[in-house]
């Protein structure tokens, strides 16, 4: 399979190594200084760039009729535009805040726990995410996905970054926000914790990435799965976690 790498930073280089180990060919290594030459020859593009470049990268791929696997976060205000372009060009798209197999299992566990905990008003949910100091967006896309998983399975209506929750049980459910604390420390690949706290005890689930390998391998597996397909998919489709 021929792969175009859109974004050639640390993640792009790990993806390149894993893709080559799995027998694939890299036909483009796009960074901020290079062109899209070679993109049209790709079977699939993998975008791990920066928020400011993601829309241009994804658009260029769709316009070249190349399906896209995107792990870039922080650009989702343009998500509907990209979906419309993908459908117009009749190609394929997978956008995920995290391609790690372990994180996608964690997403499912988070939603299951939220359904259980929604029965117990004494517990208040909060989240913490820790990433390396180079990460540009906060909270992380993974933290937002975790919050959205809780919201759709509970009475919480949204999330807030590093602000106090309204813990007054008499407050309107519409004002309940999940507090997300975002930390940027050293070279941490990614740690996400979901906490349920009450006056008498706490319940915590946590995922800790030890390196970038899991993200990169998941992205390559997603690209292998997406090649030749049309439509909008998720990692649940790739990993058969529906």
PDB file of N, CA, C and O in Angstrom, residues 6 36 47 49-64 66-70 72 74-96 230-233:
ATOM      1  N   UNK A   6       1.063  13.128   6.033  1.00  0.00           N
ATOM      2  CA  UNK A   6       0.780  14.559   6.114  1.00  0.00           C
ATOM      3  C   UNK A   6       1.092  15.013   7.532  1.00  0.00           C
ATOM      4  O   UNK A   6       0.304  14.844   8.450  1.00  0.00           O
ATOM      5  N   UNK A  36       2.614  19.053  -2.024  1.00  0.00           N
ATOM      6  CA  UNK A  36       1.807  17.835  -2.013  1.00  0.00           C
ATOM      7  C   UNK A  36       2.177  16.890  -3.164  1.00  0.00           C
ATOM      8  O   UNK A  36       1.408  15.982  -3.477  1.00  0.00           O
ATOM      9  N   UNK A  47      -2.795  11.756   8.373  1.00  0.00           N
ATOM     10  CA  UNK A  47      -2.553  13.127   8.794  1.00  0.00           C
ATOM     11  C   UNK A  47      -2.306  13.191  10.298  1.00  0.00           C
ATOM     12  O   UNK A  47      -3.217  12.979  11.095  1.00  0.00           O
ATOM     13  N   UNK A  49      -0.596  16.167  11.749  1.00  0.00           N
ATOM     14  CA  UNK A  49       0.077  17.441  11.562  1.00  0.00           C
ATOM     15  C   UNK A  49      -0.213  18.350  12.756  1.00  0.00           C
ATOM     16  O   UNK A  49      -0.059  17.943  13.901  1.00  0.00           O
ATOM     17  N   UNK A  50      -0.609  19.583  12.507  1.00  0.00           N
ATOM     18  CA  UNK A  50      -0.974  20.536  13.553  1.00  0.00           C
ATOM     19  C   UNK A  50      -2.341  21.108  13.198  1.00  0.00           C
ATOM     20  O   UNK A  50      -2.763  21.055  12.031  1.00  0.00           O
ATOM     21  N   UNK A  51      -3.075  21.655  14.176  1.00  0.00           N
ATOM     22  CA  UNK A  51      -4.423  22.136  13.883  1.00  0.00           C
ATOM     23  C   UNK A  51      -4.504  23.096  12.696  1.00  0.00           C
ATOM     24  O   UNK A  51      -5.441  23.013  11.892  1.00  0.00           O
ATOM     25  N   UNK A  52      -3.525  23.984  12.550  1.00  0.00           N
ATOM     26  CA  UNK A  52      -3.573  24.979  11.485  1.00  0.00           C
ATOM     27  C   UNK A  52      -3.403  24.374  10.099  1.00  0.00           C
ATOM     28  O   UNK A  52      -3.821  24.965   9.097  1.00  0.00           O
ATOM     29  N   UNK A  53      -2.797  23.184  10.022  1.00  0.00           N
ATOM     30  CA  UNK A  53      -2.538  22.551   8.722  1.00  0.00           C
ATOM     31  C   UNK A  53      -3.527  21.450   8.386  1.00  0.00           C
ATOM     32  O   UNK A  53      -3.610  21.022   7.228  1.00  0.00           O
ATOM     33  N   UNK A  54      -4.280  20.977   9.365  1.00  0.00           N
ATOM     34  CA  UNK A  54      -5.101  19.776   9.169  1.00  0.00           C
ATOM     35  C   UNK A  54      -6.136  19.942   8.063  1.00  0.00           C
ATOM     36  O   UNK A  54      -6.276  19.060   7.204  1.00  0.00           O
ATOM     37  N   UNK A  55      -6.857  21.054   8.053  1.00  0.00           N
ATOM     38  CA  UNK A  55      -7.920  21.233   7.056  1.00  0.00           C
ATOM     39  C   UNK A  55      -7.345  21.267   5.646  1.00  0.00           C
ATOM     40  O   UNK A  55      -7.891  20.659   4.723  1.00  0.00           O
ATOM     41  N   UNK A  56      -6.228  21.965   5.471  1.00  0.00           N
ATOM     42  CA  UNK A  56      -5.578  22.004   4.152  1.00  0.00           C
ATOM     43  C   UNK A  56      -5.120  20.618   3.723  1.00  0.00           C
ATOM     44  O   UNK A  56      -5.291  20.217   2.561  1.00  0.00           O
ATOM     45  N   UNK A  57      -4.536  19.859   4.657  1.00  0.00           N
ATOM     46  CA  UNK A  57      -4.059  18.514   4.338  1.00  0.00           C
ATOM     47  C   UNK A  57      -5.209  17.587   3.959  1.00  0.00           C
ATOM     48  O   UNK A  57      -5.134  16.847   2.965  1.00  0.00           O
ATOM     49  N   UNK A  58      -6.259  17.620   4.743  1.00  0.00           N
ATOM     50  CA  UNK A  58      -7.402  16.734   4.484  1.00  0.00           C
ATOM     51  C   UNK A  58      -8.090  17.127   3.185  1.00  0.00           C
ATOM     52  O   UNK A  58      -8.449  16.263   2.371  1.00  0.00           O
ATOM     53  N   UNK A  59      -8.262  18.425   2.967  1.00  0.00           N
ATOM     54  CA  UNK A  59      -8.896  18.897   1.737  1.00  0.00           C
ATOM     55  C   UNK A  59      -8.096  18.488   0.511  1.00  0.00           C
ATOM     56  O   UNK A  59      -8.663  18.028  -0.493  1.00  0.00           O
ATOM     57  N   UNK A  60      -6.776  18.667   0.581  1.00  0.00           N
ATOM     58  CA  UNK A  60      -5.929  18.294  -0.557  1.00  0.00           C
ATOM     59  C   UNK A  60      -6.059  16.812  -0.873  1.00  0.00           C
ATOM     60  O   UNK A  60      -6.103  16.413  -2.048  1.00  0.00           O
ATOM     61  N   UNK A  61      -6.131  15.996   0.165  1.00  0.00           N
ATOM     62  CA  UNK A  61      -6.261  14.550  -0.041  1.00  0.00           C
ATOM     63  C   UNK A  61      -7.594  14.205  -0.686  1.00  0.00           C
ATOM     64  O   UNK A  61      -7.644  13.449  -1.666  1.00  0.00           O
ATOM     65  N   UNK A  62      -8.681  14.728  -0.151  1.00  0.00           N
ATOM     66  CA  UNK A  62      -9.992  14.433  -0.722  1.00  0.00           C
ATOM     67  C   UNK A  62     -10.087  14.915  -2.169  1.00  0.00           C
ATOM     68  O   UNK A  62     -10.653  14.225  -3.026  1.00  0.00           O
ATOM     69  N   UNK A  63      -9.521  16.084  -2.441  1.00  0.00           N
ATOM     70  CA  UNK A  63      -9.554  16.608  -3.809  1.00  0.00           C
ATOM     71  C   UNK A  63      -8.718  15.762  -4.757  1.00  0.00           C
ATOM     72  O   UNK A  63      -8.930  15.805  -5.978  1.00  0.00           O
ATOM     73  N   UNK A  64      -7.778  15.004  -4.209  1.00  0.00           N
ATOM     74  CA  UNK A  64      -6.991  14.059  -5.021  1.00  0.00           C
ATOM     75  C   UNK A  64      -7.595  12.667  -4.983  1.00  0.00           C
ATOM     76  O   UNK A  64      -6.989  11.715  -5.462  1.00  0.00           O
ATOM     77  N   UNK A  66      -8.062  10.742  -2.441  1.00  0.00           N
ATOM     78  CA  UNK A  66      -7.286   9.887  -1.535  1.00  0.00           C
ATOM     79  C   UNK A  66      -7.980   9.869  -0.171  1.00  0.00           C
ATOM     80  O   UNK A  66      -8.214  10.926   0.416  1.00  0.00           O
ATOM     81  N   UNK A  67      -8.342   8.699   0.347  1.00  0.00           N
ATOM     82  CA  UNK A  67      -8.963   8.629   1.677  1.00  0.00           C
ATOM     83  C   UNK A  67      -7.978   9.049   2.762  1.00  0.00           C
ATOM     84  O   UNK A  67      -6.759   8.947   2.583  1.00  0.00           O
ATOM     85  N   UNK A  68      -8.516   9.503   3.900  1.00  0.00           N
ATOM     86  CA  UNK A  68      -7.682  10.089   4.951  1.00  0.00           C
ATOM     87  C   UNK A  68      -7.954   9.440   6.297  1.00  0.00           C
ATOM     88  O   UNK A  68      -9.102   9.259   6.701  1.00  0.00           O
ATOM     89  N   UNK A  69      -6.852   9.139   6.984  1.00  0.00           N
ATOM     90  CA  UNK A  69      -6.879   8.806   8.408  1.00  0.00           C
ATOM     91  C   UNK A  69      -6.261  10.000   9.119  1.00  0.00           C
ATOM     92  O   UNK A  69      -5.103  10.336   8.874  1.00  0.00           O
ATOM     93  N   UNK A  70      -7.029  10.678   9.982  1.00  0.00           N
ATOM     94  CA  UNK A  70      -6.524  11.881  10.641  1.00  0.00           C
ATOM     95  C   UNK A  70      -6.516  11.724  12.147  1.00  0.00           C
ATOM     96  O   UNK A  70      -7.547  11.458  12.760  1.00  0.00           O
ATOM     97  N   UNK A  72      -4.962  14.316  13.905  1.00  0.00           N
ATOM     98  CA  UNK A  72      -4.749  15.677  14.378  1.00  0.00           C
ATOM     99  C   UNK A  72      -5.987  16.148  15.137  1.00  0.00           C
ATOM    100  O   UNK A  72      -7.115  15.890  14.714  1.00  0.00           O
ATOM    101  N   UNK A  74      -7.895  19.546  17.470  1.00  0.00           N
ATOM    102  CA  UNK A  74      -7.899  20.991  17.595  1.00  0.00           C
ATOM    103  C   UNK A  74      -8.429  21.729  16.389  1.00  0.00           C
ATOM    104  O   UNK A  74      -8.372  22.963  16.337  1.00  0.00           O
ATOM    105  N   UNK A  75      -8.976  21.010  15.400  1.00  0.00           N
ATOM    106  CA  UNK A  75      -9.485  21.655  14.181  1.00  0.00           C
ATOM    107  C   UNK A  75     -10.965  21.323  13.928  1.00  0.00           C
ATOM    108  O   UNK A  75     -11.508  21.648  12.871  1.00  0.00           O
ATOM    109  N   UNK A  76     -11.639  20.717  14.884  1.00  0.00           N
ATOM    110  CA  UNK A  76     -12.934  20.092  14.608  1.00  0.00           C
ATOM    111  C   UNK A  76     -14.068  21.077  14.360  1.00  0.00           C
ATOM    112  O   UNK A  76     -15.180  20.654  14.002  1.00  0.00           O
ATOM    113  N   UNK A  77     -13.820  22.378  14.480  1.00  0.00           N
ATOM    114  CA  UNK A  77     -14.851  23.332  14.062  1.00  0.00           C
ATOM    115  C   UNK A  77     -15.093  23.258  12.553  1.00  0.00           C
ATOM    116  O   UNK A  77     -16.124  23.713  12.060  1.00  0.00           O
ATOM    117  N   UNK A  78     -14.149  22.638  11.834  1.00  0.00           N
ATOM    118  CA  UNK A  78     -14.289  22.468  10.375  1.00  0.00           C
ATOM    119  C   UNK A  78     -14.687  21.037   9.997  1.00  0.00           C
ATOM    120  O   UNK A  78     -14.667  20.680   8.814  1.00  0.00           O
ATOM    121  N   UNK A  79     -15.018  20.224  11.002  1.00  0.00           N
ATOM    122  CA  UNK A  79     -15.289  18.803  10.754  1.00  0.00           C
ATOM    123  C   UNK A  79     -16.418  18.597   9.750  1.00  0.00           C
ATOM    124  O   UNK A  79     -16.295  17.793   8.815  1.00  0.00           O
ATOM    125  N   UNK A  80     -17.519  19.329   9.897  1.00  0.00           N
ATOM    126  CA  UNK A  80     -18.653  19.146   8.983  1.00  0.00           C
ATOM    127  C   UNK A  80     -18.275  19.489   7.549  1.00  0.00           C
ATOM    128  O   UNK A  80     -18.754  18.840   6.608  1.00  0.00           O
ATOM    129  N   UNK A  81     -17.416  20.494   7.370  1.00  0.00           N
ATOM    130  CA  UNK A  81     -16.948  20.836   6.028  1.00  0.00           C
ATOM    131  C   UNK A  81     -16.170  19.679   5.408  1.00  0.00           C
ATOM    132  O   UNK A  81     -16.334  19.366   4.215  1.00  0.00           O
ATOM    133  N   UNK A  82     -15.327  19.046   6.199  1.00  0.00           N
ATOM    134  CA  UNK A  82     -14.521  17.935   5.695  1.00  0.00           C
ATOM    135  C   UNK A  82     -15.401  16.712   5.387  1.00  0.00           C
ATOM    136  O   UNK A  82     -15.163  16.006   4.402  1.00  0.00           O
ATOM    137  N   UNK A  83     -16.419  16.495   6.211  1.00  0.00           N
ATOM    138  CA  UNK A  83     -17.351  15.396   5.945  1.00  0.00           C
ATOM    139  C   UNK A  83     -18.055  15.632   4.618  1.00  0.00           C
ATOM    140  O   UNK A  83     -18.196  14.716   3.795  1.00  0.00           O
ATOM    141  N   UNK A  84     -18.511  16.870   4.399  1.00  0.00           N
ATOM    142  CA  UNK A  84     -19.199  17.195   3.151  1.00  0.00           C
ATOM    143  C   UNK A  84     -18.280  17.004   1.945  1.00  0.00           C
ATOM    144  O   UNK A  84     -18.706  16.465   0.909  1.00  0.00           O
ATOM    145  N   UNK A  85     -17.014  17.417   2.073  1.00  0.00           N
ATOM    146  CA  UNK A  85     -16.070  17.262   0.961  1.00  0.00           C
ATOM    147  C   UNK A  85     -15.768  15.789   0.706  1.00  0.00           C
ATOM    148  O   UNK A  85     -15.687  15.355  -0.449  1.00  0.00           O
ATOM    149  N   UNK A  86     -15.613  15.012   1.783  1.00  0.00           N
ATOM    150  CA  UNK A  86     -15.376  13.574   1.646  1.00  0.00           C
ATOM    151  C   UNK A  86     -16.527  12.916   0.883  1.00  0.00           C
ATOM    152  O   UNK A  86     -16.307  12.122  -0.036  1.00  0.00           O
ATOM    153  N   UNK A  87     -17.743  13.251   1.255  1.00  0.00           N
ATOM    154  CA  UNK A  87     -18.908  12.666   0.580  1.00  0.00           C
ATOM    155  C   UNK A  87     -19.006  13.127  -0.869  1.00  0.00           C
ATOM    156  O   UNK A  87     -19.362  12.339  -1.758  1.00  0.00           O
ATOM    157  N   UNK A  88     -18.682  14.386  -1.105  1.00  0.00           N
ATOM    158  CA  UNK A  88     -18.719  14.923  -2.476  1.00  0.00           C
ATOM    159  C   UNK A  88     -17.727  14.189  -3.371  1.00  0.00           C
ATOM    160  O   UNK A  88     -18.031  13.866  -4.525  1.00  0.00           O
ATOM    161  N   UNK A  89     -16.540  13.923  -2.843  1.00  0.00           N
ATOM    162  CA  UNK A  89     -15.490  13.276  -3.633  1.00  0.00           C
ATOM    163  C   UNK A  89     -15.588  11.752  -3.596  1.00  0.00           C
ATOM    164  O   UNK A  89     -14.794  11.066  -4.242  1.00  0.00           O
ATOM    165  N   UNK A  90     -16.575  11.244  -2.826  1.00  0.00           N
ATOM    166  CA  UNK A  90     -16.814   9.794  -2.737  1.00  0.00           C
ATOM    167  C   UNK A  90     -15.561   9.022  -2.326  1.00  0.00           C
ATOM    168  O   UNK A  90     -15.168   8.030  -2.945  1.00  0.00           O
ATOM    169  N   UNK A  91     -14.928   9.499  -1.261  1.00  0.00           N
ATOM    170  CA  UNK A  91     -13.758   8.804  -0.734  1.00  0.00           C
ATOM    171  C   UNK A  91     -14.011   8.435   0.730  1.00  0.00           C
ATOM    172  O   UNK A  91     -15.155   8.402   1.164  1.00  0.00           O
ATOM    173  N   UNK A  92     -12.957   8.116   1.477  1.00  0.00           N
ATOM    174  CA  UNK A  92     -13.131   7.618   2.838  1.00  0.00           C
ATOM    175  C   UNK A  92     -12.435   8.482   3.870  1.00  0.00           C
ATOM    176  O   UNK A  92     -11.443   9.162   3.575  1.00  0.00           O
ATOM    177  N   UNK A  93     -12.947   8.430   5.112  1.00  0.00           N
ATOM    178  CA  UNK A  93     -12.409   9.287   6.166  1.00  0.00           C
ATOM    179  C   UNK A  93     -12.568   8.627   7.524  1.00  0.00           C
ATOM    180  O   UNK A  93     -13.647   8.125   7.869  1.00  0.00           O
ATOM    181  N   UNK A  94     -11.476   8.608   8.278  1.00  0.00           N
ATOM    182  CA  UNK A  94     -11.517   8.251   9.694  1.00  0.00           C
ATOM    183  C   UNK A  94     -10.787   9.349  10.452  1.00  0.00           C
ATOM    184  O   UNK A  94      -9.605   9.595  10.220  1.00  0.00           O
ATOM    185  N   UNK A  95     -11.499  10.024  11.329  1.00  0.00           N
ATOM    186  CA  UNK A  95     -10.888  11.019  12.207  1.00  0.00           C
ATOM    187  C   UNK A  95     -11.071  10.543  13.637  1.00  0.00           C
ATOM    188  O   UNK A  95     -12.182  10.222  14.056  1.00  0.00           O
ATOM    189  N   UNK A  96      -9.979  10.478  14.378  1.00  0.00           N
ATOM    190  CA  UNK A  96     -10.057  10.010  15.755  1.00  0.00           C
ATOM    191  C   UNK A  96      -9.132  10.839  16.632  1.00  0.00           C
ATOM    192  O   UNK A  96      -8.041  11.231  16.191  1.00  0.00           O
ATOM    193  N   UNK A 230     -15.269   3.757   0.837  1.00  0.00           N
ATOM    194  CA  UNK A 230     -15.916   5.066   0.769  1.00  0.00           C
ATOM    195  C   UNK A 230     -16.817   5.230   1.985  1.00  0.00           C
ATOM    196  O   UNK A 230     -17.494   4.294   2.383  1.00  0.00           O
ATOM    197  N   UNK A 231     -16.798   6.430   2.575  1.00  0.00           N
ATOM    198  CA  UNK A 231     -17.687   6.698   3.689  1.00  0.00           C
ATOM    199  C   UNK A 231     -16.950   7.260   4.892  1.00  0.00           C
ATOM    200  O   UNK A 231     -15.726   7.406   4.890  1.00  0.00           O
ATOM    201  N   UNK A 232     -17.717   7.553   5.937  1.00  0.00           N
ATOM    202  CA  UNK A 232     -17.195   8.111   7.178  1.00  0.00           C
ATOM    203  C   UNK A 232     -17.202   7.005   8.230  1.00  0.00           C
ATOM    204  O   UNK A 232     -18.247   6.414   8.515  1.00  0.00           O
ATOM    205  N   UNK A 233     -16.038   6.729   8.806  1.00  0.00           N
ATOM    206  CA  UNK A 233     -15.902   5.611   9.729  1.00  0.00           C
ATOM    207  C   UNK A 233     -15.240   6.071  11.024  1.00  0.00           C
ATOM    208  O   UNK A 233     -14.756   7.193  11.134  1.00  0.00           O
TER     209      UNK A 233
END
